[in-house]
JSON list of C-alpha atoms in Angstrom, two decimals:
[
{"chain": "A", "resi": 1, "resn": "PRO", "atom": "CA", "xyz": [155.98, 120.30, 173.02]},
{"chain": "A", "resi": 2, "resn": "ARG", "atom": "CA", "xyz": [154.19, 121.71, 169.94]},
{"chain": "A", "resi": 3, "resn": "THR", "atom": "CA", "xyz": [150.51, 123.14, 170.63]},
{"chain": "A", "resi": 4, "resn": "THR", "atom": "CA", "xyz": [147.99, 123.69, 168.22]},
{"chain": "A", "resi": 5, "resn": "THR", "atom": "CA", "xyz": [145.41, 125.95, 168.06]},
{"chain": "A", "resi": 6, "resn": "LYS", "atom": "CA", "xyz": [141.78, 124.97, 166.99]},
{"chain": "A", "resi": 7, "resn": "ARG", "atom": "CA", "xyz": [140.96, 126.94, 164.25]},
{"chain": "A", "resi": 8, "resn": "LYS", "atom": "CA", "xyz": [137.12, 127.98, 164.28]},
{"chain": "A", "resi": 9, "resn": "VAL", "atom": "CA", "xyz": [135.18, 127.24, 160.81]},
{"chain": "A", "resi": 10, "resn": "ILE", "atom": "CA", "xyz": [132.73, 129.80, 160.01]},
{"chain": "A", "resi": 11, "resn": "THR", "atom": "CA", "xyz": [130.09, 130.00, 156.93]},
{"chain": "A", "resi": 12, "resn": "ALA", "atom": "CA", "xyz": [131.09, 132.31, 153.84]},
{"chain": "A", "resi": 13, "resn": "ALA", "atom": "CA", "xyz": [128.09, 134.59, 155.33]},
{"chain": "A", "resi": 14, "resn": "ASP", "atom": "CA", "xyz": [129.67, 134.96, 158.71]},
{"chain": "A", "resi": 15, "resn": "GLN", "atom": "CA", "xyz": [132.81, 135.73, 156.80]},
{"chain": "A", "resi": 16, "resn": "ALA", "atom": "CA", "xyz": [131.35, 138.23, 154.59]},
{"chain": "A", "resi": 17, "resn": "THR", "atom": "CA", "xyz": [129.61, 139.99, 157.45]},
{"chain": "A", "resi": 18, "resn": "GLU", "atom": "CA", "xyz": [133.01, 140.13, 159.49]},
{"chain": "A", "resi": 19, "resn": "GLN", "atom": "CA", "xyz": [134.94, 141.62, 156.56]},
{"chain": "A", "resi": 20, "resn": "THR", "atom": "CA", "xyz": [132.00, 144.20, 156.22]},
{"chain": "A", "resi": 21, "resn": "GLU", "atom": "CA", "xyz": [132.44, 144.89, 159.80]},
{"chain": "A", "resi": 22, "resn": "HIS", "atom": "CA", "xyz": [136.31, 145.47, 159.64]},
{"chain": "A", "resi": 23, "resn": "PHE", "atom": "CA", "xyz": [135.75, 147.48, 156.73]},
{"chain": "A", "resi": 24, "resn": "ALA", "atom": "CA", "xyz": [133.48, 149.63, 158.07]},
{"chain": "A", "resi": 25, "resn": "GLN", "atom": "CA", "xyz": [135.77, 150.64, 160.86]},
{"chain": "A", "resi": 26, "resn": "LEU", "atom": "CA", "xyz": [138.43, 151.38, 158.29]},
{"chain": "A", "resi": 27, "resn": "PHE", "atom": "CA", "xyz": [136.01, 153.35, 156.61]},
{"chain": "A", "resi": 28, "resn": "HIS", "atom": "CA", "xyz": [134.98, 155.32, 159.62]},
{"chain": "A", "resi": 29, "resn": "SER", "atom": "CA", "xyz": [138.55, 155.60, 160.93]},
{"chain": "A", "resi": 30, "resn": "SER", "atom": "CA", "xyz": [140.03, 159.31, 161.91]},
{"chain": "A", "resi": 31, "resn": "LEU", "atom": "CA", "xyz": [142.25, 159.37, 158.71]},
{"chain": "A", "resi": 32, "resn": "LEU", "atom": "CA", "xyz": [139.61, 159.56, 156.23]},
{"chain": "A", "resi": 33, "resn": "ASP", "atom": "CA", "xyz": [138.00, 163.21, 155.95]},
{"chain": "A", "resi": 34, "resn": "ALA", "atom": "CA", "xyz": [134.26, 162.33, 156.24]},
{"chain": "A", "resi": 35, "resn": "GLU", "atom": "CA", "xyz": [133.20, 165.97, 155.64]},
{"chain": "A", "resi": 36, "resn": "SER", "atom": "CA", "xyz": [134.59, 165.73, 152.14]},
{"chain": "A", "resi": 37, "resn": "LEU", "atom": "CA", "xyz": [132.78, 162.64, 151.35]},
{"chain": "A", "resi": 38, "resn": "ALA", "atom": "CA", "xyz": [129.31, 164.04, 152.35]},
{"chain": "A", "resi": 39, "resn": "VAL", "atom": "CA", "xyz": [129.50, 167.06, 150.06]},
{"chain": "A", "resi": 40, "resn": "PRO", "atom": "CA", "xyz": [127.08, 166.25, 147.31]},
{"chain": "A", "resi": 41, "resn": "THR", "atom": "CA", "xyz": [129.03, 165.57, 144.40]},
{"chain": "A", "resi": 42, "resn": "ILE", "atom": "CA", "xyz": [125.69, 164.70, 141.93]},
{"chain": "A", "resi": 43, "resn": "VAL", "atom": "CA", "xyz": [122.57, 167.33, 142.30]},
{"chain": "A", "resi": 44, "resn": "GLY", "atom": "CA", "xyz": [119.65, 166.80, 140.17]},
{"chain": "A", "resi": 45, "resn": "GLU", "atom": "CA", "xyz": [116.06, 165.72, 140.03]},
{"chain": "A", "resi": 46, "resn": "GLY", "atom": "CA", "xyz": [115.64, 166.91, 143.65]},
{"chain": "A", "resi": 47, "resn": "ARG", "atom": "CA", "xyz": [118.14, 164.51, 144.74]},
{"chain": "A", "resi": 48, "resn": "GLU", "atom": "CA", "xyz": [121.74, 165.43, 146.43]},
{"chain": "A", "resi": 49, "resn": "GLU", "atom": "CA", "xyz": [124.03, 162.12, 146.25]},
{"chain": "A", "resi": 50, "resn": "SER", "atom": "CA", "xyz": [127.28, 162.10, 148.18]},
{"chain": "A", "resi": 51, "resn": "ALA", "atom": "CA", "xyz": [129.99, 159.54, 148.56]},
{"chain": "A", "resi": 52, "resn": "LEU", "atom": "CA", "xyz": [128.92, 159.00, 152.10]},
{"chain": "A", "resi": 53, "resn": "LYS", "atom": "CA", "xyz": [125.61, 158.08, 150.96]},
{"chain": "A", "resi": 54, "resn": "TYR", "atom": "CA", "xyz": [126.62, 154.69, 149.68]},
{"chain": "A", "resi": 55, "resn": "ILE", "atom": "CA", "xyz": [128.23, 153.26, 152.87]},
{"chain": "A", "resi": 56, "resn": "GLY", "atom": "CA", "xyz": [125.48, 150.69, 152.14]},
{"chain": "A", "resi": 57, "resn": "LEU", "atom": "CA", "xyz": [126.41, 149.61, 149.08]},
{"chain": "A", "resi": 58, "resn": "TRP", "atom": "CA", "xyz": [129.63, 147.84, 150.35]},
{"chain": "A", "resi": 59, "resn": "GLY", "atom": "CA", "xyz": [128.38, 146.94, 153.40]},
{"chain": "A", "resi": 60, "resn": "SER", "atom": "CA", "xyz": [125.55, 144.95, 151.92]},
{"chain": "A", "resi": 61, "resn": "GLY", "atom": "CA", "xyz": [127.05, 144.04, 148.72]},
{"chain": "A", "resi": 62, "resn": "ASP", "atom": "CA", "xyz": [123.68, 144.53, 146.97]},
{"chain": "A", "resi": 63, "resn": "VAL", "atom": "CA", "xyz": [122.31, 147.93, 145.36]},
{"chain": "A", "resi": 64, "resn": "ASN", "atom": "CA", "xyz": [119.16, 149.26, 146.56]},
{"chain": "A", "resi": 65, "resn": "ILE", "atom": "CA", "xyz": [117.38, 149.66, 143.25]},
{"chain": "A", "resi": 66, "resn": "ASN", "atom": "CA", "xyz": [114.98, 151.98, 145.24]},
{"chain": "A", "resi": 67, "resn": "THR", "atom": "CA", "xyz": [117.69, 154.28, 146.17]},
{"chain": "A", "resi": 68, "resn": "ALA", "atom": "CA", "xyz": [120.48, 154.14, 143.85]},
{"chain": "A", "resi": 69, "resn": "PRO", "atom": "CA", "xyz": [121.37, 156.56, 141.29]},
{"chain": "A", "resi": 70, "resn": "ARG", "atom": "CA", "xyz": [121.35, 156.03, 137.56]},
{"chain": "A", "resi": 71, "resn": "HIS", "atom": "CA", "xyz": [124.89, 154.98, 137.13]},
{"chain": "A", "resi": 72, "resn": "VAL", "atom": "CA", "xyz": [125.07, 152.83, 140.40]},
{"chain": "A", "resi": 73, "resn": "LEU", "atom": "CA", "xyz": [122.01, 151.00, 138.82]},
{"chain": "A", "resi": 74, "resn": "GLU", "atom": "CA", "xyz": [123.49, 150.54, 135.47]},
{"chain": "A", "resi": 75, "resn": "ALA", "atom": "CA", "xyz": [126.50, 149.37, 136.93]},
{"chain": "A", "resi": 76, "resn": "ALA", "atom": "CA", "xyz": [124.70, 146.60, 139.17]},
{"chain": "A", "resi": 77, "resn": "LEU", "atom": "CA", "xyz": [122.70, 145.28, 136.15]},
{"chain": "A", "resi": 78, "resn": "ILE", "atom": "CA", "xyz": [125.51, 145.39, 133.66]},
{"chain": "A", "resi": 79, "resn": "TYR", "atom": "CA", "xyz": [125.46, 141.31, 134.11]},
{"chain": "A", "resi": 80, "resn": "GLY", "atom": "CA", "xyz": [122.59, 141.10, 132.38]},
{"chain": "A", "resi": 81, "resn": "GLY", "atom": "CA", "xyz": [122.62, 143.29, 129.51]},
{"chain": "A", "resi": 82, "resn": "ASP", "atom": "CA", "xyz": [120.36, 146.32, 128.81]},
{"chain": "A", "resi": 83, "resn": "GLU", "atom": "CA", "xyz": [121.45, 147.89, 131.89]},
{"chain": "A", "resi": 84, "resn": "VAL", "atom": "CA", "xyz": [120.88, 151.47, 130.67]},
{"chain": "A", "resi": 85, "resn": "THR", "atom": "CA", "xyz": [117.29, 150.63, 129.58]},
{"chain": "A", "resi": 86, "resn": "ILE", "atom": "CA", "xyz": [116.27, 148.55, 132.73]},
{"chain": "A", "resi": 87, "resn": "ALA", "atom": "CA", "xyz": [117.90, 151.33, 134.93]},
{"chain": "A", "resi": 88, "resn": "GLU", "atom": "CA", "xyz": [115.77, 154.06, 133.36]},
{"chain": "A", "resi": 89, "resn": "GLU", "atom": "CA", "xyz": [112.69, 151.80, 133.55]},
{"chain": "A", "resi": 90, "resn": "ILE", "atom": "CA", "xyz": [113.47, 151.05, 137.32]},
{"chain": "A", "resi": 91, "resn": "ILE", "atom": "CA", "xyz": [113.80, 154.99, 137.94]},
{"chain": "A", "resi": 92, "resn": "LEU", "atom": "CA", "xyz": [110.20, 155.61, 136.22]},
{"chain": "A", "resi": 93, "resn": "LEU", "atom": "CA", "xyz": [108.82, 152.45, 138.28]},
{"chain": "A", "resi": 94, "resn": "ARG", "atom": "CA", "xyz": [110.10, 153.87, 141.67]},
{"chain": "A", "resi": 95, "resn": "ARG", "atom": "CA", "xyz": [108.92, 157.47, 140.98]},
{"chain": "A", "resi": 96, "resn": "GLU", "atom": "CA", "xyz": [105.39, 156.19, 141.60]},
{"chain": "A", "resi": 97, "resn": "GLU", "atom": "CA", "xyz": [106.12, 153.67, 144.49]},
{"chain": "A", "resi": 98, "resn": "PRO", "atom": "CA", "xyz": [108.76, 151.52, 145.74]},
{"chain": "A", "resi": 99, "resn": "ILE", "atom": "CA", "xyz": [109.66, 148.20, 144.05]},
{"chain": "A", "resi": 100, "resn": "GLU", "atom": "CA", "xyz": [108.65, 145.65, 146.79]},
{"chain": "A", "resi": 101, "resn": "SER", "atom": "CA", "xyz": [110.64, 142.92, 145.68]},
{"chain": "A", "resi": 102, "resn": "ILE", "atom": "CA", "xyz": [112.50, 141.61, 142.82]},
{"chain": "A", "resi": 103, "resn": "ASN", "atom": "CA", "xyz": [110.03, 139.25, 141.34]},
{"chain": "A", "resi": 104, "resn": "ASP", "atom": "CA", "xyz": [107.84, 142.44, 141.39]},
{"chain": "A", "resi": 105, "resn": "LEU", "atom": "CA", "xyz": [110.21, 143.95, 139.28]},
{"chain": "A", "resi": 106, "resn": "LYS", "atom": "CA", "xyz": [110.51, 141.14, 136.82]},
{"chain": "A", "resi": 107, "resn": "THR", "atom": "CA", "xyz": [106.45, 141.23, 136.62]},
{"chain": "A", "resi": 108, "resn": "ALA", "atom": "CA", "xyz": [106.52, 145.00, 136.01]},
{"chain": "A", "resi": 109, "resn": "LEU", "atom": "CA", "xyz": [109.46, 144.31, 133.10]},
{"chain": "A", "resi": 110, "resn": "PRO", "atom": "CA", "xyz": [108.74, 141.27, 131.89]},
{"chain": "A", "resi": 111, "resn": "ARG", "atom": "CA", "xyz": [110.92, 141.98, 128.72]},
{"chain": "A", "resi": 112, "resn": "TYR", "atom": "CA", "xyz": [113.97, 142.08, 130.76]},
{"chain": "A", "resi": 113, "resn": "ALA", "atom": "CA", "xyz": [113.10, 139.56, 133.39]},
{"chain": "A", "resi": 114, "resn": "ASP", "atom": "CA", "xyz": [115.97, 137.11, 131.91]},
{"chain": "A", "resi": 115, "resn": "SER", "atom": "CA", "xyz": [118.24, 140.24, 132.39]},
{"chain": "A", "resi": 116, "resn": "ILE", "atom": "CA", "xyz": [117.28, 141.00, 135.79]},
{"chain": "A", "resi": 117, "resn": "GLU", "atom": "CA", "xyz": [117.65, 137.52, 137.13]},
{"chain": "A", "resi": 118, "resn": "LYS", "atom": "CA", "xyz": [121.49, 137.40, 136.01]},
{"chain": "A", "resi": 119, "resn": "CYS", "atom": "CA", "xyz": [121.79, 140.56, 138.37]},
{"chain": "A", "resi": 120, "resn": "GLU", "atom": "CA", "xyz": [119.64, 139.54, 141.00]},
{"chain": "A", "resi": 121, "resn": "LYS", "atom": "CA", "xyz": [122.70, 138.50, 143.57]},
{"chain": "A", "resi": 122, "resn": "TYR", "atom": "CA", "xyz": [123.57, 142.03, 143.20]},
{"chain": "A", "resi": 123, "resn": "ILE", "atom": "CA", "xyz": [120.40, 144.04, 143.61]},
{"chain": "A", "resi": 124, "resn": "ALA", "atom": "CA", "xyz": [117.84, 144.51, 146.38]},
{"chain": "A", "resi": 125, "resn": "THR", "atom": "CA", "xyz": [114.68, 146.47, 147.17]},
{"chain": "A", "resi": 126, "resn": "GLU", "atom": "CA", "xyz": [115.82, 147.33, 150.86]},
{"chain": "A", "resi": 127, "resn": "SER", "atom": "CA", "xyz": [119.02, 148.61, 152.38]},
{"chain": "A", "resi": 128, "resn": "LYS", "atom": "CA", "xyz": [121.03, 146.65, 155.46]},
{"chain": "A", "resi": 129, "resn": "VAL", "atom": "CA", "xyz": [123.70, 149.19, 155.98]},
{"chain": "A", "resi": 130, "resn": "PHE", "atom": "CA", "xyz": [123.41, 152.82, 156.68]},
{"chain": "A", "resi": 131, "resn": "SER", "atom": "CA", "xyz": [125.32, 155.73, 157.84]},
{"chain": "A", "resi": 132, "resn": "ILE", "atom": "CA", "xyz": [123.73, 158.21, 160.23]},
{"chain": "A", "resi": 133, "resn": "LYS", "atom": "CA", "xyz": [125.16, 161.71, 160.32]},
{"chain": "A", "resi": 134, "resn": "ILE", "atom": "CA", "xyz": [124.26, 164.14, 163.41]},
{"chain": "A", "resi": 135, "resn": "THR", "atom": "CA", "xyz": [125.57, 167.41, 163.41]},
{"chain": "A", "resi": 136, "resn": "ALA", "atom": "CA", "xyz": [125.01, 170.16, 166.32]},
{"chain": "A", "resi": 137, "resn": "THR", "atom": "CA", "xyz": [125.98, 173.62, 166.43]},
{"chain": "A", "resi": 138, "resn": "SER", "atom": "CA", "xyz": [125.77, 176.28, 169.22]},
{"chain": "A", "resi": 139, "resn": "GLY", "atom": "CA", "xyz": [127.16, 179.52, 168.08]},
{"chain": "A", "resi": 140, "resn": "ALA", "atom": "CA", "xyz": [130.38, 179.30, 166.48]},
{"chain": "A", "resi": 141, "resn": "ALA", "atom": "CA", "xyz": [130.90, 175.63, 167.71]},
{"chain": "A", "resi": 142, "resn": "LYS", "atom": "CA", "xyz": [129.86, 172.52, 165.65]},
{"chain": "A", "resi": 143, "resn": "ALA", "atom": "CA", "xyz": [130.18, 169.23, 166.35]},
{"chain": "A", "resi": 144, "resn": "SER", "atom": "CA", "xyz": [129.48, 166.02, 164.39]},
{"chain": "A", "resi": 145, "resn": "THR", "atom": "CA", "xyz": [129.16, 162.01, 164.29]},
{"chain": "A", "resi": 146, "resn": "ILE", "atom": "CA", "xyz": [128.79, 159.53, 161.64]},
{"chain": "A", "resi": 147, "resn": "ILE", "atom": "CA", "xyz": [127.88, 156.14, 162.93]},
{"chain": "A", "resi": 148, "resn": "ALA", "atom": "CA", "xyz": [127.49, 153.25, 160.72]},
{"chain": "A", "resi": 149, "resn": "VAL", "atom": "CA", "xyz": [124.76, 150.48, 161.40]},
{"chain": "A", "resi": 150, "resn": "LYS", "atom": "CA", "xyz": [123.74, 147.05, 160.10]},
{"chain": "A", "resi": 151, "resn": "ARG", "atom": "CA", "xyz": [119.88, 146.32, 160.39]},
{"chain": "A", "resi": 152, "resn": "GLU", "atom": "CA", "xyz": [118.50, 143.02, 159.87]},
{"chain": "A", "resi": 153, "resn": "GLY", "atom": "CA", "xyz": [115.01, 142.32, 160.56]},
{"chain": "A", "resi": 154, "resn": "ASN", "atom": "CA", "xyz": [114.43, 144.66, 163.79]},
{"chain": "A", "resi": 155, "resn": "LYS", "atom": "CA", "xyz": [117.80, 144.27, 165.08]},
{"chain": "A", "resi": 156, "resn": "VAL", "atom": "CA", "xyz": [120.03, 147.39, 164.64]},
{"chain": "A", "resi": 157, "resn": "GLU", "atom": "CA", "xyz": [124.02, 146.81, 165.44]},
{"chain": "A", "resi": 158, "resn": "ARG", "atom": "CA", "xyz": [126.44, 149.79, 165.34]},
{"chain": "A", "resi": 159, "resn": "ILE", "atom": "CA", "xyz": [129.46, 149.19, 163.23]},
{"chain": "A", "resi": 160, "resn": "ALA", "atom": "CA", "xyz": [131.68, 151.86, 164.03]},
{"chain": "A", "resi": 161, "resn": "ALA", "atom": "CA", "xyz": [131.16, 155.54, 165.19]},
{"chain": "A", "resi": 162, "resn": "ILE", "atom": "CA", "xyz": [133.74, 158.71, 164.56]},
{"chain": "A", "resi": 163, "resn": "ASN", "atom": "CA", "xyz": [133.48, 162.04, 166.02]},
{"chain": "A", "resi": 164, "resn": "GLY", "atom": "CA", "xyz": [134.53, 164.72, 164.19]}
]
């Protein structure tokens, strides 16, 4: 007799979360050189940007407009048009204080509210996924750990960790 396996139906949001966790585990595998990803490739305006810093982007699917560099902002805003101007305005606004919500952004930039609305599903004002790098040195010995965590509200969940 043939046995059938009952398949579990899950929501699209749960599927995205599961895929994110699988990707995080792959991203944090020992096959990747996390040290080279952590080296700053963009330095300027008092900021040091490295590829490792943007783990939150793929983890949440959203670009945090309060922390993303100009080129990432422009990429997230391209669907609405005026991405270069809006990215510049966002950078000027967030230098004064963090942008609390996307509605606050639309209010601050009323001329671009329609463009921002077209990109709303790609942008956020807070990050949900973070990487934490810890390095300990004792004499000539050095050990590092990188941990990826997901935060939803007050709940923090470890996605992956590697020791280097």
